Coordinates of C-alpha atoms in Angstrom, one line a residue:
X1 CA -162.4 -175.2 3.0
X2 CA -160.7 -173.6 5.9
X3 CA -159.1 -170.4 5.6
X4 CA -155.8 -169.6 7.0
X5 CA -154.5 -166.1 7.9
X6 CA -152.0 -164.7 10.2
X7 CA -150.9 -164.3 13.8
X8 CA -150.6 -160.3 14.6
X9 CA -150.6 -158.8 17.7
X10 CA -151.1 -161.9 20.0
X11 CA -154.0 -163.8 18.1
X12 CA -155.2 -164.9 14.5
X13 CA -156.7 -162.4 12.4
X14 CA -158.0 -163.4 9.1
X15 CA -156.4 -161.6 5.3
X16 CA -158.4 -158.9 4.6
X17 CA -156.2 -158.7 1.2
X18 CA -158.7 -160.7 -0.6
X19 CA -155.9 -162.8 -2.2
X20 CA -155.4 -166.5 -1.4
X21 CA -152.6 -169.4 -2.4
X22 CA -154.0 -173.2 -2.0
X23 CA -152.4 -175.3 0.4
X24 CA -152.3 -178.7 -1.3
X25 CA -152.2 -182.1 0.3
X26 CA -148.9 -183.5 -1.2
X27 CA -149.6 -187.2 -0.9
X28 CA -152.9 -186.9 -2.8
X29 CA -152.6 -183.6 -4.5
X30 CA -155.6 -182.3 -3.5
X31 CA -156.2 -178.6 -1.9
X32 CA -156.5 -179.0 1.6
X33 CA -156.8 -175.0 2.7
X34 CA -156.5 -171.2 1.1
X35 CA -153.9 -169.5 3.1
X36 CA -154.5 -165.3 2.6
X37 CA -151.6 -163.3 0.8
X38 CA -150.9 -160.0 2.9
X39 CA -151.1 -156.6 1.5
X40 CA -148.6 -154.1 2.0
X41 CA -151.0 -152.5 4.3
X42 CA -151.4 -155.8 6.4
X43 CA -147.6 -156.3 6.5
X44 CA -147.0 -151.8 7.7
X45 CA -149.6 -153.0 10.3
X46 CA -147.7 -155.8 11.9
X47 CA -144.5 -153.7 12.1
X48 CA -146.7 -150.9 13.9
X49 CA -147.9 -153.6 16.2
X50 CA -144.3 -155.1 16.5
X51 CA -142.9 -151.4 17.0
X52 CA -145.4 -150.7 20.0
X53 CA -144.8 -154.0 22.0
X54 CA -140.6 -153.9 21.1
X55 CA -139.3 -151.2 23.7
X56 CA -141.1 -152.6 26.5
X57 CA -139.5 -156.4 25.7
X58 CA -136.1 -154.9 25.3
X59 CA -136.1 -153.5 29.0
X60 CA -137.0 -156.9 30.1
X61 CA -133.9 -158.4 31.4
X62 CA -132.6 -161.1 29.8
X63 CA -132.7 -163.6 32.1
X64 CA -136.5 -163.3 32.5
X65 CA -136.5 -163.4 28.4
X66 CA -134.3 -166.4 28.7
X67 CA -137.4 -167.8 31.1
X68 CA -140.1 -167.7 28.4
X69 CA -137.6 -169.5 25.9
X70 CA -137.5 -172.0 28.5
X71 CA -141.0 -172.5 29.1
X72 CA -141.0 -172.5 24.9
X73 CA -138.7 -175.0 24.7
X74 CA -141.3 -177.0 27.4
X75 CA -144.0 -176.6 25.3
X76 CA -142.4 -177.5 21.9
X77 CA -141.7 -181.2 24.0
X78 CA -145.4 -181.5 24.8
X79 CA -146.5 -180.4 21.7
X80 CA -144.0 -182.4 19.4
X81 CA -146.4 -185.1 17.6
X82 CA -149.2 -182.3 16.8
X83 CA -146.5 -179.9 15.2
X84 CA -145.3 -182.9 13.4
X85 CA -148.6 -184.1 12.1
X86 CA -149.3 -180.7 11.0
X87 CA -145.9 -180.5 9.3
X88 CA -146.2 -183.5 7.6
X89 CA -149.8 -183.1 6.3
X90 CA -149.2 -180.0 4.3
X91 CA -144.9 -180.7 3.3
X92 CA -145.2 -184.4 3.1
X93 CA -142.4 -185.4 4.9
X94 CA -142.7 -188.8 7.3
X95 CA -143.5 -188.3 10.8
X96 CA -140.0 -189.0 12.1
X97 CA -138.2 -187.2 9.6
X98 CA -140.7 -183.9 10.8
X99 CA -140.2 -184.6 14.4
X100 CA -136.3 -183.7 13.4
X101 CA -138.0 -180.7 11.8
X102 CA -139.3 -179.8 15.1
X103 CA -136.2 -181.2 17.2
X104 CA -133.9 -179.0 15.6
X105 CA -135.5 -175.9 16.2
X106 CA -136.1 -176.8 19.6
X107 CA -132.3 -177.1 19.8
X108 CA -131.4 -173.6 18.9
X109 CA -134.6 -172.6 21.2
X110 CA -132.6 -174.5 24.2
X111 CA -129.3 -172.3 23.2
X112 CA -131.4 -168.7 23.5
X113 CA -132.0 -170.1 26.9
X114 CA -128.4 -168.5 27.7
X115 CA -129.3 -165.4 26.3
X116 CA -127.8 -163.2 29.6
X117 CA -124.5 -164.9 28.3
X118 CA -125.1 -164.2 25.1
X119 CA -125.7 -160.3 25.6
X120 CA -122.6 -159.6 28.1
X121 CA -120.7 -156.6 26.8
X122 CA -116.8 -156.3 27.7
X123 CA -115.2 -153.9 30.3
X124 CA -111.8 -152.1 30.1
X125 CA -111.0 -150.2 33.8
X126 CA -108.5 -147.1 33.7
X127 CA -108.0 -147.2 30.1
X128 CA -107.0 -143.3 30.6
X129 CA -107.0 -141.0 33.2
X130 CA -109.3 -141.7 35.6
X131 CA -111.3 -143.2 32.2
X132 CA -112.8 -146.7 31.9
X133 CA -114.6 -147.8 28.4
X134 CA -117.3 -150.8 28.0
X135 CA -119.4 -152.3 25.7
X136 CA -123.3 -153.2 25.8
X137 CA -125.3 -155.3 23.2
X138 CA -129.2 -153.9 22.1
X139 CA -131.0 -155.2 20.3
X140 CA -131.8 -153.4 16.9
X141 CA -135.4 -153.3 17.3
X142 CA -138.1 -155.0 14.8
X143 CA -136.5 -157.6 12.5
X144 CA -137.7 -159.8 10.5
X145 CA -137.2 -163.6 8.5
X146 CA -138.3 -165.1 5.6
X147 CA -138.2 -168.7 5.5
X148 CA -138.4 -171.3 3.0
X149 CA -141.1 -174.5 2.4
X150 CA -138.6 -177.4 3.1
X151 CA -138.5 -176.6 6.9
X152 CA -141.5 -175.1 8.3
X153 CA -140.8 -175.2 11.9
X154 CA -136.4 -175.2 12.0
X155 CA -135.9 -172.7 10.0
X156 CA -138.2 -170.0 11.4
X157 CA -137.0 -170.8 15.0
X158 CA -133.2 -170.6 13.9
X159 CA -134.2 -167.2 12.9
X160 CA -136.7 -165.9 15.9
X161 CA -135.5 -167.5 19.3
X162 CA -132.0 -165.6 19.1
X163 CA -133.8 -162.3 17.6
X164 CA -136.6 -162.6 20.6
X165 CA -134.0 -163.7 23.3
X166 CA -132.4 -160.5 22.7
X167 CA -134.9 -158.1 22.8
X168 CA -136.1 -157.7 19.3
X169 CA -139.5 -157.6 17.9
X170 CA -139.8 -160.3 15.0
X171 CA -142.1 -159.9 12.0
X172 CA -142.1 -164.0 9.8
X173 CA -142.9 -164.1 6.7
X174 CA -143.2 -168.2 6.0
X175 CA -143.2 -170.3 2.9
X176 CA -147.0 -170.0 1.5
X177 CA -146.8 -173.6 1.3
X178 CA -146.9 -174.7 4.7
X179 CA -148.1 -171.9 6.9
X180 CA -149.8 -174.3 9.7
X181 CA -146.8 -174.7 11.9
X182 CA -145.1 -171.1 11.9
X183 CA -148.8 -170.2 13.5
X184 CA -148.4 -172.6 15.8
X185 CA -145.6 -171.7 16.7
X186 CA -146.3 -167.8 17.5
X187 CA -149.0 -168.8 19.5
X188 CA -146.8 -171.3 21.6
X189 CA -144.3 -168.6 22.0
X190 CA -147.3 -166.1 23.3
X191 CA -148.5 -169.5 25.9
X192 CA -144.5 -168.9 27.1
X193 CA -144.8 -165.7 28.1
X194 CA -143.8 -163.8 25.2
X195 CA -145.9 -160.4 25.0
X196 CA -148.4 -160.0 22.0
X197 CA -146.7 -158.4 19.4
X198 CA -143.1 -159.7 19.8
X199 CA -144.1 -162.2 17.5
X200 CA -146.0 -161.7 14.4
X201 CA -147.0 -164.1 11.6
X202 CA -147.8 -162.5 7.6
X203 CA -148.5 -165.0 5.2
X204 CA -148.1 -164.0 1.7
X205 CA -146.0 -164.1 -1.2
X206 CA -143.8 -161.3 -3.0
X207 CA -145.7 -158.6 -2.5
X208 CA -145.0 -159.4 1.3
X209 CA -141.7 -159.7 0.9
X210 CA -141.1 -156.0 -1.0
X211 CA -143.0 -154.9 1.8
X212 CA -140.3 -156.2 3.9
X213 CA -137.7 -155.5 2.2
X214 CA -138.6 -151.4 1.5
X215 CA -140.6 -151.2 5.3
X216 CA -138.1 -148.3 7.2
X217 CA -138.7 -150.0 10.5
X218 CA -137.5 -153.2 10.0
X219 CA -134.0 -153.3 10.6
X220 CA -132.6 -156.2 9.6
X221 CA -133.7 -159.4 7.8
X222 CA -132.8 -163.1 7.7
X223 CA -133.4 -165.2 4.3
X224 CA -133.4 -168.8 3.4
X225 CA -134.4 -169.8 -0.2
X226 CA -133.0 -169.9 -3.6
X227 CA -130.0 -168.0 -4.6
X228 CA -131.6 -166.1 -6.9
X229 CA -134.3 -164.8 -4.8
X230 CA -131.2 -164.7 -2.0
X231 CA -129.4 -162.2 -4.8
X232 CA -132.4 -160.1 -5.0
X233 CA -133.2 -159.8 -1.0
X234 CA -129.7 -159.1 -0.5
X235 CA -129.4 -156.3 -2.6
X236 CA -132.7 -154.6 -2.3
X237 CA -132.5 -154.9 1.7
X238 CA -129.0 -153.7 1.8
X239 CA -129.6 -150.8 -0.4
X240 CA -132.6 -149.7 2.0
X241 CA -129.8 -149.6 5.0
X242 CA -131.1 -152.8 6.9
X243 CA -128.8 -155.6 7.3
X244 CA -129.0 -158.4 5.8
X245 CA -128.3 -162.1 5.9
X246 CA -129.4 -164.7 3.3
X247 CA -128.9 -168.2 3.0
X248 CA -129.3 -169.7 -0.9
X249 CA -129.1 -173.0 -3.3
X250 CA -126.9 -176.1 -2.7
X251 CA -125.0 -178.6 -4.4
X252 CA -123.2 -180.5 -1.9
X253 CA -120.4 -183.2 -2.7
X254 CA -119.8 -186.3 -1.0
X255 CA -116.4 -187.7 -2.0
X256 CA -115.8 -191.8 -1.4
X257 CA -112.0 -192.5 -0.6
X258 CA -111.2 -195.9 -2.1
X259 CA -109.8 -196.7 1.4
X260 CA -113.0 -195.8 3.2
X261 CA -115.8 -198.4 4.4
X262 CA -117.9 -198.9 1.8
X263 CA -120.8 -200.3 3.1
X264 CA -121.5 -197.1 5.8
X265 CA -120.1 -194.4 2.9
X266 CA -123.3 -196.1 0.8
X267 CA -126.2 -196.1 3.9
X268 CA -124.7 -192.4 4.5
X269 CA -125.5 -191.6 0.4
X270 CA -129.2 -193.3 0.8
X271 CA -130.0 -191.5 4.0
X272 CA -128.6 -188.1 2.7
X273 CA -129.7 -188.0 -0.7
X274 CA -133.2 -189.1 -0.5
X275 CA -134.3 -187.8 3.2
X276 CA -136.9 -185.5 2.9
X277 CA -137.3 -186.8 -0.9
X278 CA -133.9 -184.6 -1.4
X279 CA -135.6 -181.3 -0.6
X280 CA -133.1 -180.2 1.7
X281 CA -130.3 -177.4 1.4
X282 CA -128.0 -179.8 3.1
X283 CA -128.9 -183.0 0.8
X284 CA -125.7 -184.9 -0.7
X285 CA -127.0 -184.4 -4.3
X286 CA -123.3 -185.4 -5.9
X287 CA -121.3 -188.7 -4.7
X288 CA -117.5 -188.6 -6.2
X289 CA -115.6 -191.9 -5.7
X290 CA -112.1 -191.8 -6.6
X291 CA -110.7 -194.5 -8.9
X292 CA -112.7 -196.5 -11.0
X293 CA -112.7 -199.3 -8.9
X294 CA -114.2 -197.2 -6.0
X295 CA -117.0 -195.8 -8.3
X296 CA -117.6 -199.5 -9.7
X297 CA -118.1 -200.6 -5.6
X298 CA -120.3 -197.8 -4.9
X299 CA -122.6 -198.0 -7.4
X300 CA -123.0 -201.8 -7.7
X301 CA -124.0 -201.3 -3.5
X302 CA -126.5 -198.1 -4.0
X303 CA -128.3 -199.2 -6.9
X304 CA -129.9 -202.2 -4.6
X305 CA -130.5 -199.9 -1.8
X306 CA -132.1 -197.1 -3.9
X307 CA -134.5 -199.8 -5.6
X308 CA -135.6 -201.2 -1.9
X309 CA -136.7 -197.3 -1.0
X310 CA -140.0 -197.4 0.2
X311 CA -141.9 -194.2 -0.8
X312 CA -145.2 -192.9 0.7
X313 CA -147.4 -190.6 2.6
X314 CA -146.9 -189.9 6.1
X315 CA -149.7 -192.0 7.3
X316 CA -148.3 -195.1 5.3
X317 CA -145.8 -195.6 9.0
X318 CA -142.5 -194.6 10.5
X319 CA -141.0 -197.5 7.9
X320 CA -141.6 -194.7 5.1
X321 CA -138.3 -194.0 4.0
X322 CA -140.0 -190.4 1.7
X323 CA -142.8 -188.7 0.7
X324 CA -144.0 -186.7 -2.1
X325 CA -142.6 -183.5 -2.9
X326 CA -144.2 -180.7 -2.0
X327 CA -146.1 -178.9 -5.1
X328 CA -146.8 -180.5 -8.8
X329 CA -144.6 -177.6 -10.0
X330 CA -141.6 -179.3 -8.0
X331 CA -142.8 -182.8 -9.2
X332 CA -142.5 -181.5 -13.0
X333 CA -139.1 -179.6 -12.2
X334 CA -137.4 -182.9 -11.1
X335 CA -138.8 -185.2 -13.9
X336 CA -137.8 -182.7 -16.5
X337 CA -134.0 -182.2 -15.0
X338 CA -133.9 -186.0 -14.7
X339 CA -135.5 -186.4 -18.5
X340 CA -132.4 -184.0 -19.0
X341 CA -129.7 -185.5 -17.7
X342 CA -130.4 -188.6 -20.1
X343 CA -130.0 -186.2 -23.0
X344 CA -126.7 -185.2 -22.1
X345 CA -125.7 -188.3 -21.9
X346 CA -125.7 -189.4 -18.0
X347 CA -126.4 -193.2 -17.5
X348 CA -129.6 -193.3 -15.4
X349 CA -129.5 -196.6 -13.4
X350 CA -132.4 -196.6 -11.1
X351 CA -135.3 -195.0 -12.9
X352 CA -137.9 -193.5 -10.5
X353 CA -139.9 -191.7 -13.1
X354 CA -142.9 -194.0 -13.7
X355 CA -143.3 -194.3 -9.9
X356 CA -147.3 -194.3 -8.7
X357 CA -148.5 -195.2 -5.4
X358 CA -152.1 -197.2 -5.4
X359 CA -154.8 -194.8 -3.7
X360 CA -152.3 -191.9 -4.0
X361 CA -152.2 -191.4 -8.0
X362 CA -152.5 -187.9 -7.9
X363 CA -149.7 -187.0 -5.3
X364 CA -146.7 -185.4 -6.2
X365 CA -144.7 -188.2 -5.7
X366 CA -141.3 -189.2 -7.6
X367 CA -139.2 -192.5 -7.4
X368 CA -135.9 -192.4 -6.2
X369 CA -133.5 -191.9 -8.8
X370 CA -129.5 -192.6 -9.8
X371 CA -127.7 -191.3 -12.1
X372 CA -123.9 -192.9 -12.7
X373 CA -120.9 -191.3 -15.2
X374 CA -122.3 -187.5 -14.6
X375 CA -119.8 -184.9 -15.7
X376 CA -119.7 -181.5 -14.6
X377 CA -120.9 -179.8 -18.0
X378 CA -124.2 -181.1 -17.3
X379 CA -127.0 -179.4 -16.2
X380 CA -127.7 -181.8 -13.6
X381 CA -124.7 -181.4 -12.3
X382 CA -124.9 -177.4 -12.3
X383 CA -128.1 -176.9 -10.9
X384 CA -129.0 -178.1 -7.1
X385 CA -132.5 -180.5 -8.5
X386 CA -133.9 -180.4 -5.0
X387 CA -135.7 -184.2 -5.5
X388 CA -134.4 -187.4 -4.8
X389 CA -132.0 -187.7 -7.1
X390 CA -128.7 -188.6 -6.3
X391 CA -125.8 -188.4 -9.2
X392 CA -122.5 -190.0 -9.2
X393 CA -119.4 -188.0 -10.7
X394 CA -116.3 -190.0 -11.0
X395 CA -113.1 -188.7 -10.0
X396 CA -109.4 -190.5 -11.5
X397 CA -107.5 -189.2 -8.1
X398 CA -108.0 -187.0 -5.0
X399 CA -107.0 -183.9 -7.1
X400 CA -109.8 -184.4 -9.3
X401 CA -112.0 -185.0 -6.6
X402 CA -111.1 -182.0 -4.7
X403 CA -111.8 -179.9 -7.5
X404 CA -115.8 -180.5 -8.3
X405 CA -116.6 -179.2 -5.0
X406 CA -114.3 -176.4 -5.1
X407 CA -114.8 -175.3 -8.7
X408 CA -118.7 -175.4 -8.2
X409 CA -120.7 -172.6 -7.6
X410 CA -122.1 -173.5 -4.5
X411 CA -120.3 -174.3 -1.3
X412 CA -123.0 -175.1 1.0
X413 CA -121.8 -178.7 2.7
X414 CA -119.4 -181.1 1.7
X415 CA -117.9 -184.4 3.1
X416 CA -115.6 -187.0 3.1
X417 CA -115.4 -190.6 3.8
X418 CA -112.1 -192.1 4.5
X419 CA -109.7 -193.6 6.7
X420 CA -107.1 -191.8 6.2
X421 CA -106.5 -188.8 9.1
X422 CA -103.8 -187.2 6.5
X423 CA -106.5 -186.8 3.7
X424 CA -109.6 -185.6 5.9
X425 CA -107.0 -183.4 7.4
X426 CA -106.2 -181.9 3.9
X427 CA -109.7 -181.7 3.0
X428 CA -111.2 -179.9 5.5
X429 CA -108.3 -177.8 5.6
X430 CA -108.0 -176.7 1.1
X431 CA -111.9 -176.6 0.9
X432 CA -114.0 -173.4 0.2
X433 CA -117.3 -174.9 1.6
X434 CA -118.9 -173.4 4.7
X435 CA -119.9 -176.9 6.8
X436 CA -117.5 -179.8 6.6
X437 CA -118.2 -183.4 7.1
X438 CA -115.6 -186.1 7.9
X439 CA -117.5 -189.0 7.4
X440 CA -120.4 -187.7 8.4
X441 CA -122.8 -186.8 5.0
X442 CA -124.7 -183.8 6.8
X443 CA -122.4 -181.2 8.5
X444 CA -125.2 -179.5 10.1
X445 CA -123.5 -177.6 13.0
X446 CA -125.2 -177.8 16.4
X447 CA -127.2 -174.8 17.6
X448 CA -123.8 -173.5 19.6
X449 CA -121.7 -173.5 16.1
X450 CA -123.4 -171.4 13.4
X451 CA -124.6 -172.1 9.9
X452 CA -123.7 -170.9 6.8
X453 CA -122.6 -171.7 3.6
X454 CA -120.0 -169.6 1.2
X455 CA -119.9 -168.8 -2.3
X456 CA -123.3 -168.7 -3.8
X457 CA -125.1 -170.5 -1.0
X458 CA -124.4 -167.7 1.5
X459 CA -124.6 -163.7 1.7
X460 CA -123.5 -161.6 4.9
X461 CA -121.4 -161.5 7.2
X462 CA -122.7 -163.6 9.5
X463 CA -124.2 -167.0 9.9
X464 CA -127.3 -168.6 11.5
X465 CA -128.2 -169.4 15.3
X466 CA -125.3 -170.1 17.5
X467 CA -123.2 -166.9 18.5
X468 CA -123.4 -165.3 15.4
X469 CA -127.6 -165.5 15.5
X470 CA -127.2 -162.7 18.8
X471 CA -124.3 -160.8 16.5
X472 CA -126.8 -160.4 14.4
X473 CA -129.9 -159.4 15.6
X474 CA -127.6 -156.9 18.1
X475 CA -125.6 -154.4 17.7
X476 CA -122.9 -153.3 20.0
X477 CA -122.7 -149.6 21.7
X478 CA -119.2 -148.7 23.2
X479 CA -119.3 -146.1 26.2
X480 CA -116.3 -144.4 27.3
X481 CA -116.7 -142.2 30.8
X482 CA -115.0 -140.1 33.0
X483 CA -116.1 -138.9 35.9
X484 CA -115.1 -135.6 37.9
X485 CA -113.7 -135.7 41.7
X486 CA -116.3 -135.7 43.8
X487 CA -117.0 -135.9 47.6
X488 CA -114.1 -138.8 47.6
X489 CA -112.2 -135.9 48.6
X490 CA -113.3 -135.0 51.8
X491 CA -116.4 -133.7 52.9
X492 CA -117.0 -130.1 53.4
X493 CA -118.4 -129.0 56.8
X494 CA -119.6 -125.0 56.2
X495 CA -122.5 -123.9 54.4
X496 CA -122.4 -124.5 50.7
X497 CA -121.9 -120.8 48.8
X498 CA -121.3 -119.7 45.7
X499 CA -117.6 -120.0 44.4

């Protein structure tokens, strides 16, 4: 059984907390590692280690901090298929669809590569009498993230390549369910050039976090998860004077024009909806045709498409179209919500539920599943399932349409598919969702835009990677100066005496 601990001060140390979490094998449910559960004690000591190494790292210049992101971004390319493998062994995702994982990150990595622009202040010359005021950026000192199961490798780079890049010390807390790749990816950034310590790894679960959360060196923490543990981060970390960003649940819409193509609206719905087996923050969860003749269409293309979804572990070939989802607890979850929605009343057209794969019995696999005539009352319509379950809501006109997004409590994404320049103009325009799609099903911004949703999907005032990932991990110091006249005025020739 191999043991898994944490990456302080530039190398591995095992948990000397003498708790452990399993690390299951999501395609055949068995426990495939024990990763250690910091103490608050391990936690203080990777902030004292952080601390040390920070002020040294800031007063490197940022273009020579912008080199080691460079040589990071190198290294990621080389070591692509290995973090992949890795990724997928312990979330369960296919090989290609990890590789994305990877690639993403990689991508905001490749934007911290500009970090001199990045961290250029602003200049105001004779602003007064003989006075000139400017701006720097610092960096705020040890920070930290805490990032979420469903992307092991993006997530935590969104969060540490601008924090690094501009000076800060950065303390991760990953998901306990995956903890492989965030190690690997410390000890890349260390092969880059980074100095020990401006990196550090703590498994562990809440304890950790409250440690985080209430640790008075830490200023400032990112957060991706679930809105309520988003609520709770939030509050506590913002009461305790750090700032704070967090990024919680989806429920994003996907509203079918009747004038828009059909056939590409549907292969958007299948790729969108059960990627990743639906655990994704950004997964189209809710399709809303308008008209009944639309909705008819829609469903009588998906339900063909859903039933030809080929479902298996990683090693089954790139051809996989998902994999299991990551703990039985989130096998269970899904099942019951779907068991649920039939209660209410919600047709369920393509039944995944009995789905088992020969050899792989005991994974925590689900069949895809559709649901058609969902109304907004029901719970599956409320709550963001996180599985691959994809429910259609039917809209009588665009109003109607317009209004499940808006209305819902989460405003994560959202799209549109259409034809019509005058609607998509209208809809990106009246929407209260943070990332947009016009005809495209995931609005993911690329790493020079940010990311962020609104509502209850997003708390802070600012979003993720892009510009806003240096406004946040820097804070800005305004100087205003004025100096006396000096020798400018002529030079003096005698002896210098007291006057």
């Amino acid at each position: 059984m191999q043991d898994i601990g944490h990456f302080i001060g530039g190398k591995r140390v095992a948990g000397t907390s003498g708790r452990f979490a399993d690390v299951f094998n999501p395609a055949t449910g068995e426990v495939q590692a024990r990763v250690a559960l910091a103490s608050g004690e391990e936690l203080r000591a990777a902030v004292e280690n952080a601390r040390d190494a920070q002020p040294a790292w800031a007063a490197t210049n940022p273009q020579r901090r912008a080199r080691v992101m460079m040589k990071f971004v190198e290294l990621l390319n080389r070591d692509m298929d290995k973090l992949a493998e890795a990724l997928s062994k312990e979330h369960g995702k296919t090989f290609p669809d990890a590789k994305g994982d990877v690639q993403r990150g990689l991508e905001v990595a490749e934007f911290c590569i500009g970090a001199p622009q990045m961290m250029k202040g602003e200049f105001s010359e004779g602003a007064g009498p003989g006075i000139d005021i400017y701006s720097i950026r610092q960096p705020l000192g040890v920070v930290a993230g805490i990032t979420p199961f469903n992307f092991p490798a993006m997530i935590p780079m969104w969060k540490f390549c601008p924090a690094i890049a501009a000076g800060n010390a950065f303390i991760l807390k990953p998901s306990e369910r995956d903890p492989t790749v965030p190690l690997m990816l410390a000890e890349l950034m260390l092969e880059a050039g980074a100095p020990a310590g401006i990196l550090n790894v703590v498994n562990g679960d809440k304890g950790a976090v409250d440690a985080i959360l209430d640790d008075p060196d830490i200023q400032a923490i990112g957060f991706v998860g679930s809105t309520a543990i988003a609520k709770y981060i939030y509050g506590r970390g913002c009461s305790n004077g750090k700032r704070v960003q967090c990024f919680g649940g989806a429920k994003n819409h996907m509203i079918i024009m009747p004038d828009a193509d059909m056939d590409k609206a549907v292969d958007a719905l299948i790729g969108a909806g059960y990627g990743a087996a639906g655990e994704r923050c950004m997964a189209v969860s809710v399709a809303v045709p308008v008209g009944e003749e639309t909705a008819d269409r829609l469903v009588e293309k998906l339900i063909p498409k859903v039933e030809a979804l080929k479902i298996g572990p990683y090693t089954a070939g790139d051809d996989v179209d998902f994999g299991p989802l990551v703990t039985r607890e989130a096998q269970k979850r899904v099942l019951s919500l779907v068991d649920r929605g039939i209660e209410e009343g919600a047709k369920l057209v393509v039944d995944g539920r009995g789905f088992k794969m020969q050899g792989y019995e005991d994974g925590f696999f689900v069949g895809a599943c559709l649901f058609d005539h969902v109304t907004k009352e029901m719970d599956i319509y409320k709550t963001e399932i996180f599985g691959p379950v994809l429910s259609v809501a039917r809209a009588k006109d665009y109003e109607t349409a317009l209004d499940l997004p808006m209305s819902h409590e989460y405003g994560n994404g959202v799209a549109i598919f259409t034809r019509d320049g005058d609607a998509a103009r209208d809809f990106a325009s009246r929407i209260n969702i943070g990332m947009v799609g016009v005809n495209v099903p995931i609005p993911v911004p690329l790493s020079y835009y940010t990311f962020g949703g609104w509502k209850a999907s997003g708390f802070g005032d600012l979003n993720q990677h892009g510009a806003d990932g240096f406004r946040f991990y820097t804070r800005t110091k305004t100087v205003t100066s004025r100096w006396p006249s000096g020798i400018k005025d002529g030079a003096e020739f005698s002896i210098p005496t007291m006057k």
